[in-house]
PDB file of C-alpha atoms and ligand atoms in Angstrom:
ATOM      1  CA  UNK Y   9     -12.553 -27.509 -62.829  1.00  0.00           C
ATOM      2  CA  UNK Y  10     -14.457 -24.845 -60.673  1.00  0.00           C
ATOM      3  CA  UNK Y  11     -16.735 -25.697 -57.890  1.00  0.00           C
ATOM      4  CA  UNK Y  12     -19.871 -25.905 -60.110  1.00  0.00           C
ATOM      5  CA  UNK Y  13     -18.706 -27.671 -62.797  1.00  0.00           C
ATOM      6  CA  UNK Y  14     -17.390 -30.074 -60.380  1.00  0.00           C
ATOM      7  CA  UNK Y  15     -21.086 -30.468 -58.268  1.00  0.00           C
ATOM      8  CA  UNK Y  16     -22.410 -31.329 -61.617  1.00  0.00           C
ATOM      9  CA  UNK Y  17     -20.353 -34.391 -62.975  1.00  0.00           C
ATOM     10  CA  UNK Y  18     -21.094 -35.646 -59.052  1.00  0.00           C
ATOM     11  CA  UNK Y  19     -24.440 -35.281 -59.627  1.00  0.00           C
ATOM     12  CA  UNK Y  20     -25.425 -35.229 -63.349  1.00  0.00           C
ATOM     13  CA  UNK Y  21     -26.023 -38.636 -65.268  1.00  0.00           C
ATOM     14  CA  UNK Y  22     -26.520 -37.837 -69.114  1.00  0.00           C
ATOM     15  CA  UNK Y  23     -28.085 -40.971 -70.289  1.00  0.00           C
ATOM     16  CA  UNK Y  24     -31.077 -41.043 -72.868  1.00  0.00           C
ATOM     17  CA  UNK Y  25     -34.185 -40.692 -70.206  1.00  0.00           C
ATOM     18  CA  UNK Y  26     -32.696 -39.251 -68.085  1.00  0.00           C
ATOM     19  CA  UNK Y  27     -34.637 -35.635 -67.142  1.00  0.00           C
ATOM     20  CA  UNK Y  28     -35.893 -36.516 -63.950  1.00  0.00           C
ATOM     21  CA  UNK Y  29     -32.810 -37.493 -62.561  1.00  0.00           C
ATOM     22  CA  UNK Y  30     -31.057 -34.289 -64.522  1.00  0.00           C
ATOM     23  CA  UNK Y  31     -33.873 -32.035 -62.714  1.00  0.00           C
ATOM     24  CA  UNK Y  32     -33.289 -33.316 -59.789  1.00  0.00           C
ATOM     25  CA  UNK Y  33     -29.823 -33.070 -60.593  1.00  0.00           C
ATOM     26  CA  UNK Y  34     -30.026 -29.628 -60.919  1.00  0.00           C
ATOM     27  CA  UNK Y  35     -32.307 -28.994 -57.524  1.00  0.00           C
ATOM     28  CA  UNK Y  36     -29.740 -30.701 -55.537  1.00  0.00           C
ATOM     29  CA  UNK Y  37     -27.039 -28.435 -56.853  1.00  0.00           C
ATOM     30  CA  UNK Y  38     -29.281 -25.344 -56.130  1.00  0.00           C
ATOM     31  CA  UNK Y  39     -29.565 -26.213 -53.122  1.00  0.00           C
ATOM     32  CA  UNK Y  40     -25.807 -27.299 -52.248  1.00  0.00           C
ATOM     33  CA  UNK Y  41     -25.183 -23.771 -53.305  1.00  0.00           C
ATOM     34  CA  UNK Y  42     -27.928 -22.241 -51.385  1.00  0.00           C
ATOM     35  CA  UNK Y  43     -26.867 -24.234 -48.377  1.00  0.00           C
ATOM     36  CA  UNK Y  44     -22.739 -24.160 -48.795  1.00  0.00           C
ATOM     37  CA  UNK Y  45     -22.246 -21.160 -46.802  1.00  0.00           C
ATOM     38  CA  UNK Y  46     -24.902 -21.709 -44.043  1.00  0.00           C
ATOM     39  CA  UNK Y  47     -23.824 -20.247 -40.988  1.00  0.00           C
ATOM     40  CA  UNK Y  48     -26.991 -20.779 -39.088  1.00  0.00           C
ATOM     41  CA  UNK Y  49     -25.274 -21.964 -36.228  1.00  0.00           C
ATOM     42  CA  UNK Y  50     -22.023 -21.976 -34.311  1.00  0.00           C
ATOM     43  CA  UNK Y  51     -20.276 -25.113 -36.037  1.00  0.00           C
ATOM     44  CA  UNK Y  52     -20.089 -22.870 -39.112  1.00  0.00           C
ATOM     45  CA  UNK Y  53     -17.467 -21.338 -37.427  1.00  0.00           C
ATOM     46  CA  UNK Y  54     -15.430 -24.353 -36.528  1.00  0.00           C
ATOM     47  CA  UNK Y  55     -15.562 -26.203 -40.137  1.00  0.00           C
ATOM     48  CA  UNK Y  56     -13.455 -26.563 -42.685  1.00  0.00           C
ATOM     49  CA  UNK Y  57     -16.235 -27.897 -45.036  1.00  0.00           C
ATOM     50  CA  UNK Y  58     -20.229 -27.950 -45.684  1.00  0.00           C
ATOM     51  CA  UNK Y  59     -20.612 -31.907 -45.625  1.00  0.00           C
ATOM     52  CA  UNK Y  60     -23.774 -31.785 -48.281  1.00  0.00           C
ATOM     53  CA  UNK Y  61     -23.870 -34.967 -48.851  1.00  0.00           C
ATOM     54  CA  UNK Y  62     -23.505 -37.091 -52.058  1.00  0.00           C
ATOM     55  CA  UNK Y  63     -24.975 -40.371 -54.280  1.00  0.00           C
ATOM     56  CA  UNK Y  64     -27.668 -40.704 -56.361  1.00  0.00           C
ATOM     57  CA  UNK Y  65     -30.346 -38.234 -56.912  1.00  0.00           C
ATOM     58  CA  UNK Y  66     -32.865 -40.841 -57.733  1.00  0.00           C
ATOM     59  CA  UNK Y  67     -31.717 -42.960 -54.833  1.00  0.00           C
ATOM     60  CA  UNK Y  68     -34.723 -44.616 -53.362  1.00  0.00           C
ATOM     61  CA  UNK Y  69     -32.602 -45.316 -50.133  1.00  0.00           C
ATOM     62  CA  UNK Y  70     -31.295 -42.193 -48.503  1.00  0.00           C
ATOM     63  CA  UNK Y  71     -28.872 -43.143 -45.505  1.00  0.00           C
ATOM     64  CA  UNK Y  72     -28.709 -40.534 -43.090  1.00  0.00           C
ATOM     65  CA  UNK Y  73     -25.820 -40.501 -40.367  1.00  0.00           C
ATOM     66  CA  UNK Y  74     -25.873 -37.781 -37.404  1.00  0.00           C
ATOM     67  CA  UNK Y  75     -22.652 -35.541 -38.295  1.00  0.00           C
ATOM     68  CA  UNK Y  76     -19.863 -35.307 -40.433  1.00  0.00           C
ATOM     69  CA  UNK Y  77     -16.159 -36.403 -38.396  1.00  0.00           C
ATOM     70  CA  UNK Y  78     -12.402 -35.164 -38.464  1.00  0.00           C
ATOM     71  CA  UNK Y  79     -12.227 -36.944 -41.845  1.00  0.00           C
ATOM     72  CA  UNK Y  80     -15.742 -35.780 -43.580  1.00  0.00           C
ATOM     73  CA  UNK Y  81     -14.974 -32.261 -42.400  1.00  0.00           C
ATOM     74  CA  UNK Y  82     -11.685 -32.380 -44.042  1.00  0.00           C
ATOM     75  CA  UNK Y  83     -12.752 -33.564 -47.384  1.00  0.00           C
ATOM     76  CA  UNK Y  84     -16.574 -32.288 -47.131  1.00  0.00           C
ATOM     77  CA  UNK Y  85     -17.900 -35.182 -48.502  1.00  0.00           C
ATOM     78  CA  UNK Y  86     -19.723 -37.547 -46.295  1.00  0.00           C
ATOM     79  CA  UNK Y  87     -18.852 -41.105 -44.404  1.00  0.00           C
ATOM     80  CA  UNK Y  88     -15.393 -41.229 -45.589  1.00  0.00           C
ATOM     81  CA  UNK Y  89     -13.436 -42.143 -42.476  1.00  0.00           C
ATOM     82  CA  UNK Y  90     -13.484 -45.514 -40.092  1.00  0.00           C
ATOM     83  CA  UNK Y  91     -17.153 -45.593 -40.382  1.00  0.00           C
ATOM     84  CA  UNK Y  92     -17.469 -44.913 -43.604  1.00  0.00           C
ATOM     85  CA  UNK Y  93     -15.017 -47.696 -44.692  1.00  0.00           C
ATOM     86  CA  UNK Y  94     -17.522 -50.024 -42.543  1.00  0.00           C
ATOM     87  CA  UNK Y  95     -20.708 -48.532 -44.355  1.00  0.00           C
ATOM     88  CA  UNK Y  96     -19.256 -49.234 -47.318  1.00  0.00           C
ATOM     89  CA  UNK Y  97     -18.883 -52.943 -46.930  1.00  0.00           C
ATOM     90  CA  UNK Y  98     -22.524 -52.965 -45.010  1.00  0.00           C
ATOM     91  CA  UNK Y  99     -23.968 -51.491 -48.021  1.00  0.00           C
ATOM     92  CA  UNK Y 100     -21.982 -54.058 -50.350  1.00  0.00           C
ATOM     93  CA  UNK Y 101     -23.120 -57.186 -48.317  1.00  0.00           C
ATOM     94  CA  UNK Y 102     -26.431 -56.146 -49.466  1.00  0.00           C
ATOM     95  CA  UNK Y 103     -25.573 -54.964 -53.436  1.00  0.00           C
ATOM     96  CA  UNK Y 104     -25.401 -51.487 -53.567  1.00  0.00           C
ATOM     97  CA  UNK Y 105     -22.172 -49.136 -53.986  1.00  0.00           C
ATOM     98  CA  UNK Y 106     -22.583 -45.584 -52.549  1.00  0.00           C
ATOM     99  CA  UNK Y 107     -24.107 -44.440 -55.966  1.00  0.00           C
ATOM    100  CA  UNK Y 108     -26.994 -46.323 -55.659  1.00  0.00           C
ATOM    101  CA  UNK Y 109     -27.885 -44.798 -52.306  1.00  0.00           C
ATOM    102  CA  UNK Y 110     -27.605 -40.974 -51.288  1.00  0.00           C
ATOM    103  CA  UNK Y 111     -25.863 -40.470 -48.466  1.00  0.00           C
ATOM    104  CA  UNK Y 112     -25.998 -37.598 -45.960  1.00  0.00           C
ATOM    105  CA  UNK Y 113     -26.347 -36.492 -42.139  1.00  0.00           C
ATOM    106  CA  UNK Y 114     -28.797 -34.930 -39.805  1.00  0.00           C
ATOM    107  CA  UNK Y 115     -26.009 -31.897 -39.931  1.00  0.00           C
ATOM    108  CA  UNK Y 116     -23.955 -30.900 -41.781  1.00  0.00           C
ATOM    109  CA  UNK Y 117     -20.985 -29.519 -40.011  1.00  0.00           C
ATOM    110  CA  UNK Y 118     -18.495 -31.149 -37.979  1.00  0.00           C
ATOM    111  CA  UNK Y 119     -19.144 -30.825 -34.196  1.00  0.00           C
ATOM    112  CA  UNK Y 120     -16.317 -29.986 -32.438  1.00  0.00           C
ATOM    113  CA  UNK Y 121     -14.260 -33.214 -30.761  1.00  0.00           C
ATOM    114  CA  UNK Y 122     -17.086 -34.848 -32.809  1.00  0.00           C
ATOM    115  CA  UNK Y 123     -19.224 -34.313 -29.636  1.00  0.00           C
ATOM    116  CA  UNK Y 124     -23.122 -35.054 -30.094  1.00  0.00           C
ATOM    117  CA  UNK Y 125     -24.930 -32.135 -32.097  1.00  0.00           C
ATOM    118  CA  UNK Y 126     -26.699 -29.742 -29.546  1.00  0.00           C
ATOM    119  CA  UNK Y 127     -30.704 -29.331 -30.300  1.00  0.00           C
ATOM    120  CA  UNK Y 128     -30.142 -25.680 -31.543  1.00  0.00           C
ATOM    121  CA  UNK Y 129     -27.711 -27.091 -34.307  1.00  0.00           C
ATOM    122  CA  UNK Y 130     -30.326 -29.647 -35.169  1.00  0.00           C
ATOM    123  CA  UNK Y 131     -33.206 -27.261 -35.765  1.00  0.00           C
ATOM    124  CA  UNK Y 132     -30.982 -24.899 -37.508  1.00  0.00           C
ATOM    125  CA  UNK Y 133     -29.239 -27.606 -40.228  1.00  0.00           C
ATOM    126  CA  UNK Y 134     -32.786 -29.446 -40.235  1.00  0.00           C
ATOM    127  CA  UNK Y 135     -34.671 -27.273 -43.089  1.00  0.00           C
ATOM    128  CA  UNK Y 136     -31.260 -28.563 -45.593  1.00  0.00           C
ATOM    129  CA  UNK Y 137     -32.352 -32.513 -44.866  1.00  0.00           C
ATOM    130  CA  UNK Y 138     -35.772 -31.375 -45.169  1.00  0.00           C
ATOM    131  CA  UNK Y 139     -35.385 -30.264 -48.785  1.00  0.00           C
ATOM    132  CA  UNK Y 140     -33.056 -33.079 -49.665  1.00  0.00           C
ATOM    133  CA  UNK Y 141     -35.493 -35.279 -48.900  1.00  0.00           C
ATOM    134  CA  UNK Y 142     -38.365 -33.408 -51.068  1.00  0.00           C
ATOM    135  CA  UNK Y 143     -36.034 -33.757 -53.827  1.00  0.00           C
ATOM    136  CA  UNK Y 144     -34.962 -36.707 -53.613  1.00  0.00           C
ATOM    137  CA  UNK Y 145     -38.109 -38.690 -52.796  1.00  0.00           C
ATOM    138  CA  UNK Y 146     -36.620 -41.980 -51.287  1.00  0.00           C
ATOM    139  CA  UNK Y 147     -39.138 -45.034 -50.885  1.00  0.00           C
ATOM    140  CA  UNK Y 148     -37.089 -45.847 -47.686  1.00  0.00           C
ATOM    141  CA  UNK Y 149     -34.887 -43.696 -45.286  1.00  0.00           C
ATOM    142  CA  UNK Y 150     -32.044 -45.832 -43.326  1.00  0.00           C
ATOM    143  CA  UNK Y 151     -31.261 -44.288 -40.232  1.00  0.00           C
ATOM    144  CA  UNK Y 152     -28.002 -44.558 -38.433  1.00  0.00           C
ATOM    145  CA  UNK Y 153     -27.553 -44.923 -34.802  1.00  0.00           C
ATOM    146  CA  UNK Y 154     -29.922 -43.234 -31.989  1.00  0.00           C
ATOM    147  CA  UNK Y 155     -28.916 -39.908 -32.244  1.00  0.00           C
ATOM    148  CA  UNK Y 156     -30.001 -39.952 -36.372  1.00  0.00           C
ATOM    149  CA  UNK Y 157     -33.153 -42.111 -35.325  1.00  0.00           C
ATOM    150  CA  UNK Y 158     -34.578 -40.225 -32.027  1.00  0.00           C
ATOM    151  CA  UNK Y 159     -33.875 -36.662 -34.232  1.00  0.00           C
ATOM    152  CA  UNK Y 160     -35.745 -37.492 -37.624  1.00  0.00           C
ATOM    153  CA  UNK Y 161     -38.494 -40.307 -35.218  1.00  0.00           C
ATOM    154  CA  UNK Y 162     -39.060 -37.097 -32.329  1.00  0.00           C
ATOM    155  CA  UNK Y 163     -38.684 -39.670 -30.139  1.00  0.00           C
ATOM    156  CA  UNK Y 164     -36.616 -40.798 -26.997  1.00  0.00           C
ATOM    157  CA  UNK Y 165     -37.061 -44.585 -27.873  1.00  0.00           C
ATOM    158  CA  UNK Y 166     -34.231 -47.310 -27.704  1.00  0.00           C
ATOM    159  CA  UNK Y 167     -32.170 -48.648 -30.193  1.00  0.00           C
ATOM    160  CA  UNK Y 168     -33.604 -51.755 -29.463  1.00  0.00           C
ATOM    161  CA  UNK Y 169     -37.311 -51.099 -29.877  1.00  0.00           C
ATOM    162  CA  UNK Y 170     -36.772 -48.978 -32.955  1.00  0.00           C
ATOM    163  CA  UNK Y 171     -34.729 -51.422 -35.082  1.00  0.00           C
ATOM    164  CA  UNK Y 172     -36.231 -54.386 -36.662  1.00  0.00           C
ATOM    165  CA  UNK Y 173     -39.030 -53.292 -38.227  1.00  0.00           C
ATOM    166  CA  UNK Y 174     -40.506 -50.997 -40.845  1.00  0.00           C
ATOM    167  CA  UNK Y 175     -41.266 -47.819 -38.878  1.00  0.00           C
ATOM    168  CA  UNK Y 176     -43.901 -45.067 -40.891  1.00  0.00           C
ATOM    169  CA  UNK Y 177     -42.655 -41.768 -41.482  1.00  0.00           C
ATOM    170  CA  UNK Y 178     -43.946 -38.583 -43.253  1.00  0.00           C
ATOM    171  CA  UNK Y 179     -44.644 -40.754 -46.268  1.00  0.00           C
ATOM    172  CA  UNK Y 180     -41.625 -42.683 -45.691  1.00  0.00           C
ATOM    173  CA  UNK Y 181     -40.622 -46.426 -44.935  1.00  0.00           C
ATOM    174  CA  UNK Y 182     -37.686 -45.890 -42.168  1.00  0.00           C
ATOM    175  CA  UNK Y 183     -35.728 -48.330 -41.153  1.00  0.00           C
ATOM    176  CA  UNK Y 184     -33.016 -48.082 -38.347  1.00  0.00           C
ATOM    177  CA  UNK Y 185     -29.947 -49.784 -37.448  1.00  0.00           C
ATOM    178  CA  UNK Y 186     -26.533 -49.452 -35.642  1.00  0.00           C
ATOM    179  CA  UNK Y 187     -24.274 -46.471 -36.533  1.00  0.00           C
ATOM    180  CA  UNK Y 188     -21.202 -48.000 -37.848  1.00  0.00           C
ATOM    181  CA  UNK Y 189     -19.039 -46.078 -35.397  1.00  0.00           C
ATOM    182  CA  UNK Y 190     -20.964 -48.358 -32.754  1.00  0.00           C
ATOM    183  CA  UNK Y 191     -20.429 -51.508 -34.620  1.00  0.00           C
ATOM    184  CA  UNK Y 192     -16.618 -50.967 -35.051  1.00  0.00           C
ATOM    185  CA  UNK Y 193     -17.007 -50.528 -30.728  1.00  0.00           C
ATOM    186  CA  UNK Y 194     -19.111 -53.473 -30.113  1.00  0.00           C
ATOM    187  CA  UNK Y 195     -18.723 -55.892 -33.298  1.00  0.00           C
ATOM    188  CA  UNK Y 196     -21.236 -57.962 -31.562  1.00  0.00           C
ATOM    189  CA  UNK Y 197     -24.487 -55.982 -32.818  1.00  0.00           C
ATOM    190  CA  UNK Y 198     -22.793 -56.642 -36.445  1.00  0.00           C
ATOM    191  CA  UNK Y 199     -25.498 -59.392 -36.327  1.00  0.00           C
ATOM    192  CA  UNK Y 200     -28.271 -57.842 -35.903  1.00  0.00           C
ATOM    193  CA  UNK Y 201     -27.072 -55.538 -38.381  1.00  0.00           C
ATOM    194  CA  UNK Y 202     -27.061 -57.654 -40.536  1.00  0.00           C
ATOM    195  CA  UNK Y 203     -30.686 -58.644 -39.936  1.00  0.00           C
ATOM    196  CA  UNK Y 204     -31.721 -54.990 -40.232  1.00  0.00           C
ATOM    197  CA  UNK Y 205     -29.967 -54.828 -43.904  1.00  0.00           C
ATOM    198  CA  UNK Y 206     -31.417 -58.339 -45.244  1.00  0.00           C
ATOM    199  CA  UNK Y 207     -34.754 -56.683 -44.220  1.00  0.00           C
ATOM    200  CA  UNK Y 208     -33.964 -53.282 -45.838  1.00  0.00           C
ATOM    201  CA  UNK Y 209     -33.276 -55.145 -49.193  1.00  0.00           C
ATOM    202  CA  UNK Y 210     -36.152 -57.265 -48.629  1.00  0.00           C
ATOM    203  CA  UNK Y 211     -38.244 -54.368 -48.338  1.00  0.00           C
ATOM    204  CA  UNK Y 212     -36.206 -52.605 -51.529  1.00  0.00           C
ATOM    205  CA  UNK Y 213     -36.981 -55.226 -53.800  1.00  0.00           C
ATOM    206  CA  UNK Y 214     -40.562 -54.961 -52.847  1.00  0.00           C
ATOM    207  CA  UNK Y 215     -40.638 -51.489 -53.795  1.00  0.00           C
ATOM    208  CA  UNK Y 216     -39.047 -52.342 -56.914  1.00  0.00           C
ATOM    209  CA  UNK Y 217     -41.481 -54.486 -57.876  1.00  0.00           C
ATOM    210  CA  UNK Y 218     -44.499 -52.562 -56.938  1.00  0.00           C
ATOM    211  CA  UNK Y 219     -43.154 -49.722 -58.938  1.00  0.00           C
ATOM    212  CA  UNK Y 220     -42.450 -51.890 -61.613  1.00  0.00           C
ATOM    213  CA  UNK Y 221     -46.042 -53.033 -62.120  1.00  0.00           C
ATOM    214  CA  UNK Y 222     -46.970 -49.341 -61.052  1.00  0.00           C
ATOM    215  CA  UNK Y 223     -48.664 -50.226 -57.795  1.00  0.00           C
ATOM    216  CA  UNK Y 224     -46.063 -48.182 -56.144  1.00  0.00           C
TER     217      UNK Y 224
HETATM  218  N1  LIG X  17     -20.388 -40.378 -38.779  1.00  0.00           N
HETATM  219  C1  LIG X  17     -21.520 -39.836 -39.244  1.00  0.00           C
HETATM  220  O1  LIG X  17     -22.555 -39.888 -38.596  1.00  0.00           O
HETATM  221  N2  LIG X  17     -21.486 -39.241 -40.414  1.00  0.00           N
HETATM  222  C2  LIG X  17     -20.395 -39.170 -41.172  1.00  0.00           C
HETATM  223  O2  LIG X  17     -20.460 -38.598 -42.255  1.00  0.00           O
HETATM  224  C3  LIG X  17     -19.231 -39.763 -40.665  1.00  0.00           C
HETATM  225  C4  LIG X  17     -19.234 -40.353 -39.469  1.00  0.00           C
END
């Protein structure tokens, strides 16, 4: 299976009713291929692998984590280490498997010794997320951890006074909450975690239902 061919069985579903998800199917693999080979800044030259990202093109929950790791880089595919085992059961507790969601970070190349990524890096990977999001069109963005939350908010604010509520954005209902790298350090924010993901599906099945009676 070449590259392509593989990008579209991740991203393709070819059930009856299906051409908006197929269209946007097809957008996000323009764009992975538009994108793939980015070398708009210097971690280009320290990667093994583009982490694009991955899930459901449809998603109306895009989770968005601050920078692929040792583990992501290796197998370019996103939140597959430590952290990713962790989102993984966060996202179960709640009902959804990753191809519910789409899943992706602020950039999308592997900082080296997984420092933070520098501002430069940001703006230069940002335009990628940007048109991600466009095709995608979430309801609700989940943000992970401070450095995810202060980049996409343009903000210096707390973890603390960001979390816990519904925060406006661009069109968008954000949430925040811990980055799972944090909560395998201090297992005692797991709790209010937790709080933050009952409210996220709270809000979910809100949007559902709005949609469903096309007040959405
Ligand atoms: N941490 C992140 O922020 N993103 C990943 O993809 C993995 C770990």
């Amino acid at each position: 299976m070449n590259d392509t061919s593989m990008q579209e069985s991740l991203f393709e579903d070819r059930t009856p009713g299906a051409e908006s998800h197929n269209e946007r199917c097809s957008s996000l693999e323009a764009l992975y291929e538009q994108s793939r080979d980015c070398a708009r800044c210097r971690l280009s030259e320290t990667r093994n692998n583009f982490v694009f990202g991955e899930g459901n093109p449809q998603a109306q929950i895009v989770v968005i984590g601050e920078a692929p790791g040792a583990e992501e880089d290796l197998q370019g595919r996103p939140f597959v280490g430590r952290s990713g085992q962790l989102l993984d059961k966060i996202l179960a507790a709640i009902g959804f498997g990753r191809t519910d969601v789409f899943i992706c970070n602020i950039v999308k190349c592997r900082p080296p010794q997984n420092r933070n990524p520098q501002a430069n890096e940001i703006e230069a990977c940002r335009p990628w997320l940007s048109k991600q999001l466009e095709i995608i069109r979430p309801s609700i963005i989940l943000l992970l951890g401070k450095v995810a939350a202060n980049t996409i908010l343009d903000n210096k604010q707390s973890m603390g006074s960001m979390r816990g509520r519904i925060i406006q954005w661009n069109g968008y209902d954000v949430i925040v909450t811990y980055h799972p790298a944090a909560l395998l350090r201090n297992p005692n924010w797991k709790y209010d975690c937790w709080e933050d993901m009952k409210m996220l599906k709270a809000h979910y099945d809100r949007v559902c239902a709005n949609r469903h009676q096309g007040t959405a």
